[in-house]
């Protein structure tokens, strides 16, 4: 019987020829990730284990990206704990502010995650790396502590759901729109405990950046992982970054799926997820006109170079609407540098946007753009839960960079065509 | 373990941002986190909840972020058990790993009303509604998960296993 790509990667790391959904497996880990929020808790638990050393000092990545550059004294303390642990354990993959980026943009860029890998991270958006054809999933700090000590963890093999996107994308429609549309169709627990496998012509058409956006938000449908089988684009992306061998897996034609969804991508408009659920999606035609106070373009979902290029395309020669704030956050230093080189940052500054150093910052209501009572924000981030970005009465609308940039120009939710 | 107390009801898709908002994540001190438990969905929860009380919820409890601070804040607030129709997967693992008892039981989640007195036998998976004089049955967790919970979490469990071996 055939296996899905997810099952094959789990089998490979469990030392099994065959695994099936529902089976518990103990798997070897290629990379274990934590940040400045989840890391300190994991370190505290790790120390209770009386294990002097992590299992492999090259396979732990610690990225202080959430409340950094330190937003207050307590956050500084947490970042310090992370730094001191990295020094003490002589970890090779600690990234200080200055070389740090948003973890899920940074690790693929550095070639630390490769096709066929199995990665756990104490961050729910660890599922991002599925775009490389890897199995990656979020865990809590205690699971991470055990992973750092043992280099392995237990997992239940998930059932897979296949999403086939046929047809070509309309202008201004991106990976963000496809994933918001999908979550809108199946709900925030539509893929609970399951693997979401994305395939079809429209997925092939997406750049790696667009694919990372899609697998990044698999967790927003409750999924264990999101995954896209590697193709030439994947290999081109990893070829210049990989410093070790990797394995390319793909699903067998007779692999079993719990469900198969077929969507016609050419029917899908830019999407907007209304407060307070990522599944509360509507096409832009039903969202345009809602006034906004702030727009945020960035995050592990949409802070990559393609996102900034699209933003610049919309903003070129335009101004951000009066009394509206536009905050743009490149995902990594490399993306930031590239945006400077291509003249994108100048376009942003001319438009009246602010450009921040890489940070998760406002996405989870940390810093760099917190909302006041009753304020509305359009954001390219991943969650619009109640109070996520600030005051409990504030509202977040999720959308693509094109829609967020157009909305910043208009001071209300707007379609890209209204500006370009 | 005495899992007995008053029921506090919540709906579907209770996310980790309302369980413990990120503005409090600059600490991992359980007592401090407990003060803000469920704050963005019920501002007075931490003042009302008493030791032993239970949270009863709908589908997908604990969705969103992987922050272990969420189950930590609930446990430190004195909640003895969460009964839900279903749990988000990271929250599920985190709860077990920190030794916070949870049970999946759609019937109990439907029938228990806010304020009902509830008693749970974790090993058997049975849930007694003392107010309504009803019993609901949940699938008990496999023995290794129950051992983790009764040890107080994954780390004490691993420690206990090591001692047994040596």
Coordinates of C-alpha atoms in Angstrom, one line a residue:
Chain A
X1 CA 0.0 0.0 0.0
X2 CA 1.2 3.5 -0.8
X3 CA 2.3 6.2 1.6
X4 CA 1.9 9.9 1.7
X5 CA 4.9 12.2 1.8
X6 CA 4.2 12.8 5.5
X7 CA 4.1 9.1 6.3
X8 CA 7.3 8.5 4.3
X9 CA 9.3 11.1 6.3
X10 CA 8.0 9.8 9.6
X11 CA 8.8 6.2 8.6
X12 CA 12.3 7.3 7.5
X13 CA 12.9 8.9 10.9
X14 CA 11.4 6.1 12.9
X15 CA 13.6 3.5 11.2
X16 CA 10.5 1.8 9.7
X17 CA 9.7 0.7 6.2
X18 CA 6.0 1.5 6.6
X19 CA 3.8 3.5 8.9
X20 CA 0.1 4.3 8.9
X21 CA -2.2 6.9 10.5
X22 CA -2.9 6.3 14.2
X23 CA 0.5 4.6 14.8
X24 CA 2.7 6.0 17.5
X25 CA 6.3 6.4 16.4
X26 CA 9.5 7.5 18.1
X27 CA 11.4 9.7 15.6
X28 CA 14.9 11.1 15.3
X29 CA 15.0 14.9 15.1
X30 CA 17.1 16.8 12.5
X31 CA 16.5 20.2 14.2
X32 CA 15.0 21.5 17.4
X33 CA 13.9 25.1 17.6
X34 CA 12.9 27.6 20.3
X35 CA 12.6 31.4 20.6
X36 CA 12.8 34.0 23.4
X37 CA 9.3 33.2 24.7
X38 CA 9.3 29.4 24.6
X39 CA 13.1 28.9 25.1
X40 CA 13.4 30.0 28.7
X41 CA 10.6 27.6 29.8
X42 CA 12.3 24.8 27.8
X43 CA 15.7 25.6 29.3
X44 CA 14.2 25.5 32.8
X45 CA 12.7 22.1 32.1
X46 CA 15.9 20.9 30.4
X47 CA 17.9 21.7 33.5
X48 CA 15.6 19.6 35.7
X49 CA 16.6 16.6 33.6
X50 CA 20.2 16.7 34.9
X51 CA 21.5 16.1 31.4
X52 CA 24.7 18.1 31.1
X53 CA 24.6 18.5 27.2
X54 CA 22.1 18.8 24.5
X55 CA 22.0 15.8 22.2
X56 CA 23.8 17.7 19.3
X57 CA 25.0 21.3 19.6
X58 CA 24.6 21.8 15.8
X59 CA 20.9 20.6 15.8
X60 CA 19.5 23.2 18.2
X61 CA 18.4 26.6 16.8
X62 CA 17.7 29.4 19.3
X63 CA 16.2 32.5 17.7
X64 CA 15.4 35.5 19.9
X65 CA 12.7 37.0 17.6
X66 CA 9.5 37.6 19.5
X67 CA 10.1 40.4 21.9
X68 CA 13.4 41.6 20.5
X69 CA 15.1 43.9 20.2
X70 CA 14.2 43.7 23.9
X71 CA 10.9 45.5 24.5
X72 CA 11.2 45.7 28.3
X73 CA 13.3 44.6 31.2
X74 CA 11.5 41.2 31.7
X75 CA 11.8 40.5 27.9
X76 CA 15.5 41.4 28.1
X77 CA 15.9 38.9 30.9
X78 CA 14.3 36.1 28.8
X79 CA 16.5 36.9 25.8
X80 CA 19.5 36.8 28.2
X81 CA 18.5 33.3 29.4
X82 CA 18.4 32.1 25.8
X83 CA 21.8 33.7 25.1
X84 CA 23.5 32.3 28.2
X85 CA 22.2 28.8 27.5
X86 CA 23.5 29.0 23.9
X87 CA 26.9 30.1 25.1
X88 CA 27.0 27.4 27.8
X89 CA 26.0 24.7 25.4
X90 CA 28.2 26.1 22.6
X91 CA 25.3 26.0 20.2
X92 CA 26.2 26.8 16.6
X93 CA 22.8 28.0 15.7
X94 CA 22.1 30.9 18.0
X95 CA 21.3 34.1 16.2
X96 CA 21.9 37.4 18.0
X97 CA 19.9 40.6 17.2
X98 CA 21.7 41.9 14.1
X99 CA 21.9 38.6 12.4
X100 CA 18.6 37.3 13.8
X101 CA 15.4 37.1 11.7
X102 CA 11.9 35.8 12.3
X103 CA 12.7 32.1 12.9
X104 CA 10.6 30.6 10.2
X105 CA 11.9 33.0 7.6
X106 CA 15.5 32.6 8.9
X107 CA 16.0 28.8 9.2
X108 CA 15.2 27.9 5.5
X109 CA 17.2 30.9 4.3
X110 CA 20.2 29.6 6.3
X111 CA 19.8 26.1 4.9
X112 CA 19.1 24.7 8.3
X113 CA 16.0 22.9 7.2
X114 CA 16.1 20.7 4.1
X115 CA 13.7 18.4 2.2
X116 CA 13.0 15.2 4.0
X117 CA 13.9 16.6 7.4
X118 CA 12.0 16.1 10.6
X119 CA 11.8 19.3 12.8
X120 CA 10.1 20.2 16.0
X121 CA 9.9 23.8 17.3
X122 CA 8.4 25.4 20.3
X123 CA 6.4 27.7 18.1
X124 CA 3.2 26.8 16.5
X125 CA 4.3 28.1 13.1
X126 CA 7.1 25.6 12.9
X127 CA 4.8 23.9 10.3
X128 CA 6.2 26.5 7.8
X129 CA 9.1 24.2 6.7
X130 CA 6.6 21.8 5.0
X131 CA 7.0 24.0 1.9
X132 CA 10.5 22.4 1.6
X133 CA 9.0 18.9 1.6
X134 CA 10.0 18.5 5.3
X135 CA 7.9 17.3 8.2
X136 CA 7.8 20.0 10.8
X137 CA 5.4 20.7 13.7
X138 CA 5.0 22.9 16.7
X139 CA 5.4 21.6 20.2
X140 CA 5.4 23.1 23.7
X141 CA 8.4 23.9 25.8
X142 CA 8.5 20.6 27.8
X143 CA 8.4 18.5 24.6
X144 CA 11.2 20.8 23.3
X145 CA 13.3 20.2 26.5
X146 CA 13.0 16.5 26.1
X147 CA 13.9 16.9 22.3
X148 CA 17.0 18.9 23.2
X149 CA 18.1 16.2 25.6
X150 CA 17.2 13.1 23.6
X151 CA 17.3 14.1 19.9
X152 CA 14.0 12.3 19.5
X153 CA 10.3 12.6 20.3
X154 CA 7.1 10.6 20.0
X155 CA 4.5 11.4 17.4
X156 CA 1.3 9.9 16.2
X157 CA 1.2 9.4 12.4
X158 CA -1.5 11.8 11.2
X159 CA -4.0 11.1 8.5
X160 CA -3.5 13.4 5.5
X161 CA -5.9 15.6 3.7
X162 CA -5.1 16.5 0.1
X163 CA -5.9 19.9 -1.3
X164 CA -5.7 20.2 -5.1
X165 CA -5.6 23.7 -6.6
X166 CA -6.4 23.6 -10.2
X167 CA -6.1 26.4 -12.7
X168 CA -4.2 29.6 -12.8
X169 CA -4.2 32.4 -10.2
X170 CA -5.9 35.7 -10.9
X171 CA -3.8 38.9 -10.8
X172 CA -2.8 39.9 -7.2
X173 CA -3.9 36.5 -5.8
X174 CA -1.1 34.9 -3.7
X175 CA -0.4 31.9 -1.5
X176 CA -1.9 33.9 1.4
X177 CA -5.3 34.1 -0.4
X178 CA -5.2 30.3 -1.2
X179 CA -4.5 29.4 2.4
X180 CA -7.1 31.9 3.8
X181 CA -9.6 30.5 1.4
X182 CA -8.8 26.9 2.4
X183 CA -9.2 27.7 6.1
X184 CA -12.4 29.5 5.4
X185 CA -13.7 26.3 3.7
X186 CA -12.7 23.8 6.3
X187 CA -12.7 25.9 9.6
X188 CA -10.1 26.4 12.3
X189 CA -10.3 22.7 13.3
X190 CA -10.9 21.4 9.8
X191 CA -7.6 19.6 9.8
X192 CA -7.2 18.9 13.5
X193 CA -4.3 16.5 14.2
X194 CA -4.0 15.9 10.4
X195 CA -1.5 16.7 7.6
X196 CA -2.5 19.2 5.0
X197 CA -0.9 18.3 1.6
X198 CA -1.0 21.0 -1.0
X199 CA -0.7 20.2 -4.7
X200 CA -1.9 21.1 -8.2
X201 CA -1.1 23.6 -10.9
X202 CA -1.6 26.7 -8.8
X203 CA 0.8 25.4 -6.2
X204 CA 3.4 24.7 -8.8
X205 CA 3.0 28.2 -10.0
X206 CA 3.7 29.7 -6.6
X207 CA 7.2 30.8 -5.7
X208 CA 8.9 29.3 -2.6
X209 CA 7.9 32.4 -0.7
X210 CA 4.2 31.9 -1.6
X211 CA 4.5 28.2 -0.6
X212 CA 6.0 29.1 2.8
X213 CA 3.0 31.3 3.4
X214 CA 0.6 28.4 2.8
X215 CA 2.3 25.8 4.9
X216 CA 2.9 28.4 7.7
X217 CA -0.9 28.7 8.2
X218 CA -1.7 25.0 8.3
X219 CA -1.8 25.3 12.1
X220 CA -4.6 27.8 11.7
X221 CA -6.8 24.9 10.5
X222 CA -5.6 22.8 13.5
X223 CA -3.2 20.7 11.4
X224 CA -0.2 18.9 12.7
X225 CA 1.8 19.8 9.5
X226 CA 1.4 21.3 6.1
X227 CA 3.4 19.9 3.2
X228 CA 4.3 20.4 -0.4
X229 CA 6.3 17.9 -2.3
X230 CA 9.6 19.3 -3.6
X231 CA 9.9 20.2 -7.3
X232 CA 12.5 22.1 -9.4
X233 CA 11.8 25.4 -7.5
X234 CA 12.4 23.7 -4.2
X235 CA 15.6 22.2 -5.3
X236 CA 16.8 25.5 -6.8
X237 CA 16.1 27.1 -3.4
X238 CA 18.0 24.6 -1.3
X239 CA 20.8 23.9 -3.7
X240 CA 22.6 27.2 -2.8
X241 CA 21.9 26.8 0.9
X242 CA 22.3 23.2 1.8
X243 CA 25.5 22.2 3.6
X244 CA 24.5 18.5 4.0
X245 CA 22.7 15.9 2.0
X246 CA 18.9 15.7 2.0
X247 CA 16.2 13.4 0.8
X248 CA 13.3 14.1 -1.6
X249 CA 10.1 12.3 -0.9
X250 CA 6.7 12.5 -2.6
X251 CA 3.3 10.8 -2.1
X252 CA 2.6 7.5 -3.9
X253 CA -0.2 7.5 -6.4
X254 CA -2.1 5.0 -4.2
X255 CA -1.5 6.8 -0.9
X256 CA -4.5 7.0 1.3
X257 CA -6.2 10.3 2.2
X258 CA -8.8 11.1 4.8
X259 CA -10.3 13.6 2.5
X260 CA -9.5 15.2 -0.9
X261 CA -10.5 18.8 -1.7
X262 CA -10.4 20.2 -5.2
X263 CA -10.4 23.9 -5.6
X264 CA -10.4 26.0 -8.8
X265 CA -7.8 28.6 -8.1
X266 CA -8.9 30.7 -11.0
X267 CA -12.2 31.4 -9.1
X268 CA -10.4 32.6 -6.0
X269 CA -10.3 36.4 -5.3
X270 CA -8.0 38.0 -2.8
X271 CA -9.3 37.0 0.6
X272 CA -9.8 38.8 3.9
X273 CA -10.3 37.0 7.3
X274 CA -12.6 39.1 9.5
X275 CA -12.3 39.3 13.3
X276 CA -11.8 37.1 15.3
X277 CA -11.1 33.9 13.4
X278 CA -8.8 33.0 10.5
X279 CA -11.7 31.0 9.1
X280 CA -13.9 34.0 9.0
X281 CA -12.9 34.7 5.4
X282 CA -14.6 36.8 2.7
X283 CA -13.5 37.7 -0.8
X284 CA -12.1 41.3 -1.1
X285 CA -15.3 42.4 -2.9
X286 CA -17.2 41.9 0.3
X287 CA -14.6 43.5 2.6
X288 CA -13.6 46.7 0.7
X289 CA -14.5 49.9 2.5
X290 CA -13.9 49.0 6.2
X291 CA -11.9 51.9 7.7
X292 CA -8.5 50.9 9.2
X293 CA -6.1 52.6 11.6
X294 CA -3.1 50.5 10.9
X295 CA -1.6 48.1 8.4
X296 CA 1.2 45.6 9.2
X297 CA 3.1 43.9 6.5
X298 CA 5.5 41.3 7.8
X299 CA 5.6 38.2 10.1
X300 CA 6.7 34.6 9.6
X301 CA 3.7 34.4 7.2
X302 CA 4.4 37.3 4.9
X303 CA 7.7 39.0 5.6
X304 CA 9.7 37.6 2.7
X305 CA 11.2 39.4 -0.3
X306 CA 8.4 38.6 -2.7
X307 CA 6.0 40.1 -0.1
X308 CA 8.0 43.3 0.0
X309 CA 8.3 43.5 -3.8
X310 CA 4.5 43.3 -4.1
X311 CA 4.1 45.9 -1.4
X312 CA 6.5 48.2 -3.3
X313 CA 4.6 47.6 -6.5
X314 CA 1.4 48.9 -4.8
X315 CA 3.1 51.7 -2.9
X316 CA 5.3 53.2 -5.6
X317 CA 4.5 56.9 -6.0
X318 CA 1.6 56.6 -3.5
X319 CA 1.2 57.9 0.0
X320 CA -0.2 56.2 3.1
X321 CA -3.6 57.7 3.9
X322 CA -3.6 60.4 6.6
X323 CA -4.1 59.1 10.2
X324 CA -3.2 55.6 9.1
X325 CA 0.0 53.8 10.1
X326 CA 1.8 51.4 7.8
X327 CA 4.4 49.2 9.5
X328 CA 6.6 47.1 7.3
X329 CA 8.8 44.4 8.8
X330 CA 11.3 42.5 6.7
X331 CA 11.6 38.9 8.0
X332 CA 15.4 38.6 8.1
X333 CA 18.5 40.8 7.8
X334 CA 19.1 39.3 4.3
X335 CA 15.6 40.2 3.2
X336 CA 16.1 43.7 4.7
X337 CA 19.4 44.1 2.8
X338 CA 17.8 42.9 -0.4
X339 CA 14.9 45.3 0.0
X340 CA 17.4 48.2 0.4
X341 CA 19.4 47.1 -2.6
X342 CA 16.3 46.9 -4.8
X343 CA 15.2 50.3 -3.7
X344 CA 12.1 48.9 -2.0
X345 CA 12.8 50.5 1.3
X346 CA 13.0 53.9 -0.4
X347 CA 9.6 53.4 -1.9
X348 CA 8.3 52.5 1.6
X349 CA 9.8 55.6 3.2
X350 CA 8.6 57.8 0.4
X351 CA 5.1 56.5 0.9
X352 CA 5.2 57.3 4.6
X353 CA 5.6 53.8 6.0
X354 CA 7.9 52.8 8.8
X355 CA 10.3 50.0 8.3
X356 CA 11.3 47.9 11.3
X357 CA 14.1 45.6 12.1
X358 CA 13.0 41.9 11.9
X359 CA 10.8 40.9 14.8
X360 CA 7.6 39.1 15.5
X361 CA 6.6 42.2 17.4
X362 CA 3.1 43.3 16.6
X363 CA 1.8 40.0 15.3
X364 CA 1.4 38.6 18.8
X365 CA 0.8 42.0 20.5
X366 CA 4.4 42.2 21.7
X367 CA 5.6 45.6 20.5
X368 CA 6.2 47.7 17.4
X369 CA 2.5 48.5 16.6
X370 CA 0.1 47.6 19.5
X371 CA -3.5 48.6 18.9
X372 CA -5.6 50.9 21.1
X373 CA -9.2 50.4 22.2
X374 CA -11.5 49.8 19.2
X375 CA -8.8 50.3 16.6
X376 CA -8.8 48.3 13.4
X377 CA -5.8 46.8 11.7
X378 CA -5.2 45.0 8.4
X379 CA -2.3 42.6 8.8
X380 CA -0.5 40.1 6.7
X381 CA 0.1 38.0 9.9
X382 CA -1.6 34.7 10.7
X383 CA -4.0 35.2 13.6
X384 CA -6.8 37.6 14.3
X385 CA -7.9 36.3 17.6
X386 CA -9.5 38.7 20.1
X387 CA -6.9 41.0 21.6
X388 CA -4.0 39.4 19.8
X389 CA -2.5 42.7 18.6
X390 CA -3.4 44.8 21.6
X391 CA -6.6 46.0 23.3
X392 CA -9.2 43.4 23.7
X393 CA -11.7 45.5 21.7
X394 CA -9.3 46.0 18.8
X395 CA -9.9 44.2 15.5
X396 CA -7.6 42.4 13.1
X397 CA -8.3 41.7 9.4
X398 CA -5.9 39.2 7.8
X399 CA -4.9 39.6 4.2
X400 CA -2.1 39.4 1.6
X401 CA 0.6 42.1 1.3
X402 CA -1.1 43.5 -1.9
X403 CA -4.4 44.0 -0.1
X404 CA -2.7 45.3 3.1
X405 CA -0.6 47.9 1.1
X406 CA -3.6 49.0 -1.0
X407 CA -5.6 49.4 2.2
X408 CA -2.9 51.5 3.8
X409 CA -3.0 53.9 0.8
X410 CA -6.8 54.1 1.0
X411 CA -7.2 54.2 4.8
X412 CA -9.8 51.5 4.4
X413 CA -9.8 47.9 3.2
X414 CA -9.2 48.1 -0.5
X415 CA -8.5 45.8 -3.5
X416 CA -5.1 46.1 -5.2
X417 CA -6.9 47.2 -8.4
X418 CA -8.2 50.3 -6.6
X419 CA -4.6 51.6 -6.4
X420 CA -2.9 50.0 -9.4
Chain B
X1 CA -5.7 13.3 43.0
X2 CA -8.9 15.1 44.0
X3 CA -10.5 16.4 40.8
X4 CA -13.6 17.9 42.2
X5 CA -15.1 21.4 42.0
X6 CA -17.4 23.8 40.2
X7 CA -17.7 24.0 36.4
X8 CA -16.8 27.1 34.4
X9 CA -18.1 26.9 30.8
X10 CA -16.5 28.2 27.7
X11 CA -17.4 27.8 24.0
X12 CA -15.6 26.6 20.9
X13 CA -12.1 27.5 19.6
X14 CA -10.9 29.0 22.9
X15 CA -7.4 30.2 21.7
X16 CA -4.2 30.5 23.6
X17 CA -4.3 34.3 23.1
X18 CA -7.4 34.6 25.3
X19 CA -6.2 32.0 27.7
X20 CA -3.0 34.0 28.4
X21 CA -2.5 37.1 26.3
X22 CA 1.0 37.6 24.9
X23 CA 1.4 40.9 26.8
X24 CA 2.1 38.7 29.8
X25 CA 4.6 36.4 28.1
X26 CA 7.5 38.3 29.3
X27 CA 7.4 36.0 32.4
X28 CA 7.0 32.3 32.8
X29 CA 6.3 32.5 36.6
X30 CA 3.2 30.3 37.1
X31 CA 1.7 32.5 39.9
X32 CA 2.1 35.6 37.8
X33 CA 0.5 33.9 34.7
X34 CA -2.4 32.6 36.9
X35 CA -3.4 36.1 37.7
X36 CA -4.2 36.7 34.0
X37 CA -5.7 33.3 33.1
X38 CA -8.6 33.6 30.6
X39 CA -8.4 37.4 31.0
X40 CA -9.4 38.4 27.5
X41 CA -12.5 36.2 27.5
X42 CA -13.5 36.6 31.2
X43 CA -11.6 39.5 32.9
X44 CA -12.5 38.3 36.4
X45 CA -11.9 34.5 35.9
X46 CA -8.7 34.4 38.0
X47 CA -10.5 36.0 40.9
X48 CA -13.6 33.8 40.7
X49 CA -12.0 30.4 40.1
X50 CA -11.4 28.2 43.2
X51 CA -8.9 25.4 43.7
X52 CA -10.3 22.2 42.2
X53 CA -12.7 23.9 39.8
X54 CA -13.0 22.5 36.3
X55 CA -13.1 24.2 32.8
X56 CA -15.8 22.7 30.5
X57 CA -15.4 23.7 26.8
X58 CA -16.5 23.0 23.3
X59 CA -14.4 22.0 20.3
X60 CA -10.7 22.8 19.6
X61 CA -9.8 24.1 23.1
X62 CA -6.4 25.7 23.2
X63 CA -6.0 26.4 19.5
X64 CA -3.3 28.8 18.2
X65 CA 0.1 29.4 19.7
X66 CA 2.3 26.7 21.2
X67 CA 2.8 28.7 24.4
X68 CA 3.0 26.3 27.3
X69 CA 2.2 29.4 29.4
X70 CA -1.5 28.6 28.6
X71 CA -1.9 25.3 30.4
X72 CA 0.6 26.6 33.1
X73 CA -1.6 29.6 33.8
X74 CA -4.7 27.3 34.0
X75 CA -3.1 24.8 36.3
X76 CA -1.6 27.6 38.5
X77 CA -5.1 29.2 38.7
X78 CA -6.2 26.1 40.6
X79 CA -8.2 24.4 37.8
X80 CA -8.1 20.6 38.4
X81 CA -9.2 19.4 35.0
X82 CA -10.4 20.5 31.6
X83 CA -13.2 18.6 29.9
X84 CA -13.8 19.5 26.2
X85 CA -15.3 18.2 23.1
X86 CA -11.9 18.3 21.5
X87 CA -8.5 19.9 22.1
X88 CA -6.0 21.5 19.7
X89 CA -3.1 19.2 19.4
X90 CA -0.2 21.3 20.8
X91 CA -2.3 22.3 23.8
X92 CA -3.2 18.6 24.3
X93 CA 0.5 17.6 24.5
X94 CA 1.4 20.6 26.6
X95 CA -1.4 19.8 29.2
X96 CA -0.2 16.2 29.5
X97 CA 3.4 17.3 29.7
X98 CA 2.9 19.7 32.6
X99 CA 0.6 17.3 34.4
X100 CA -2.7 19.2 33.9
X101 CA -5.5 16.6 33.7
X102 CA -7.7 16.8 30.6
X103 CA -10.5 14.7 29.2
X104 CA -12.3 14.5 25.8
X105 CA -16.0 14.0 26.4
X106 CA -18.6 15.7 24.1
X107 CA -21.5 14.5 26.3
X108 CA -20.1 16.0 29.4
X109 CA -19.3 19.2 27.5
X110 CA -22.9 19.5 26.4
X111 CA -24.7 18.5 29.6
X112 CA -22.6 20.1 32.3
X113 CA -23.9 23.6 33.1
X114 CA -21.9 26.5 34.6
X115 CA -21.8 26.2 38.3
X116 CA -22.5 22.4 38.4
X117 CA -20.4 20.4 40.9
X118 CA -18.3 17.9 39.0
X119 CA -16.0 15.1 40.1
X120 CA -13.6 13.3 37.8
X121 CA -12.0 9.8 38.1
X122 CA -9.2 10.2 35.6
X123 CA -8.0 6.6 35.5
X124 CA -11.5 5.4 34.7
X125 CA -12.4 8.4 32.5
X126 CA -15.7 8.8 34.4
X127 CA -17.2 12.2 35.0
X128 CA -19.8 12.7 37.8
X129 CA -22.1 15.6 37.7
X130 CA -23.0 15.9 41.4
X131 CA -25.5 18.6 40.8
X132 CA -27.5 16.8 38.1
X133 CA -26.7 13.3 39.4
X134 CA -25.5 12.2 36.0
X135 CA -22.4 10.2 34.9
X136 CA -20.6 10.7 31.6
X137 CA -17.9 8.4 30.3
X138 CA -14.7 9.6 28.5
X139 CA -12.2 7.4 26.9
X140 CA -9.4 7.1 29.5
X141 CA -5.9 8.0 28.3
X142 CA -3.4 5.2 27.7
X143 CA -1.6 4.2 30.9
X144 CA 1.7 6.0 29.9
X145 CA -0.1 9.3 29.6
X146 CA -1.9 8.8 32.9
X147 CA 1.5 8.1 34.5
X148 CA 2.8 11.3 33.1
X149 CA -0.1 13.3 34.6
X150 CA 0.1 11.6 38.0
X151 CA 3.9 12.2 38.1
X152 CA 3.1 15.9 37.6
X153 CA 4.3 16.1 34.1
X154 CA 6.8 14.7 31.5
X155 CA 10.0 15.9 33.3
X156 CA 9.1 14.5 36.7
X157 CA 8.0 11.3 34.9
X158 CA 11.3 10.9 33.1
X159 CA 13.1 11.6 36.4
X160 CA 10.9 9.0 38.2
X161 CA 11.6 6.4 35.5
X162 CA 15.3 7.0 35.8
X163 CA 15.2 6.5 39.6
X164 CA 13.3 3.3 39.2
X165 CA 16.0 2.0 36.8
X166 CA 18.9 2.9 39.0

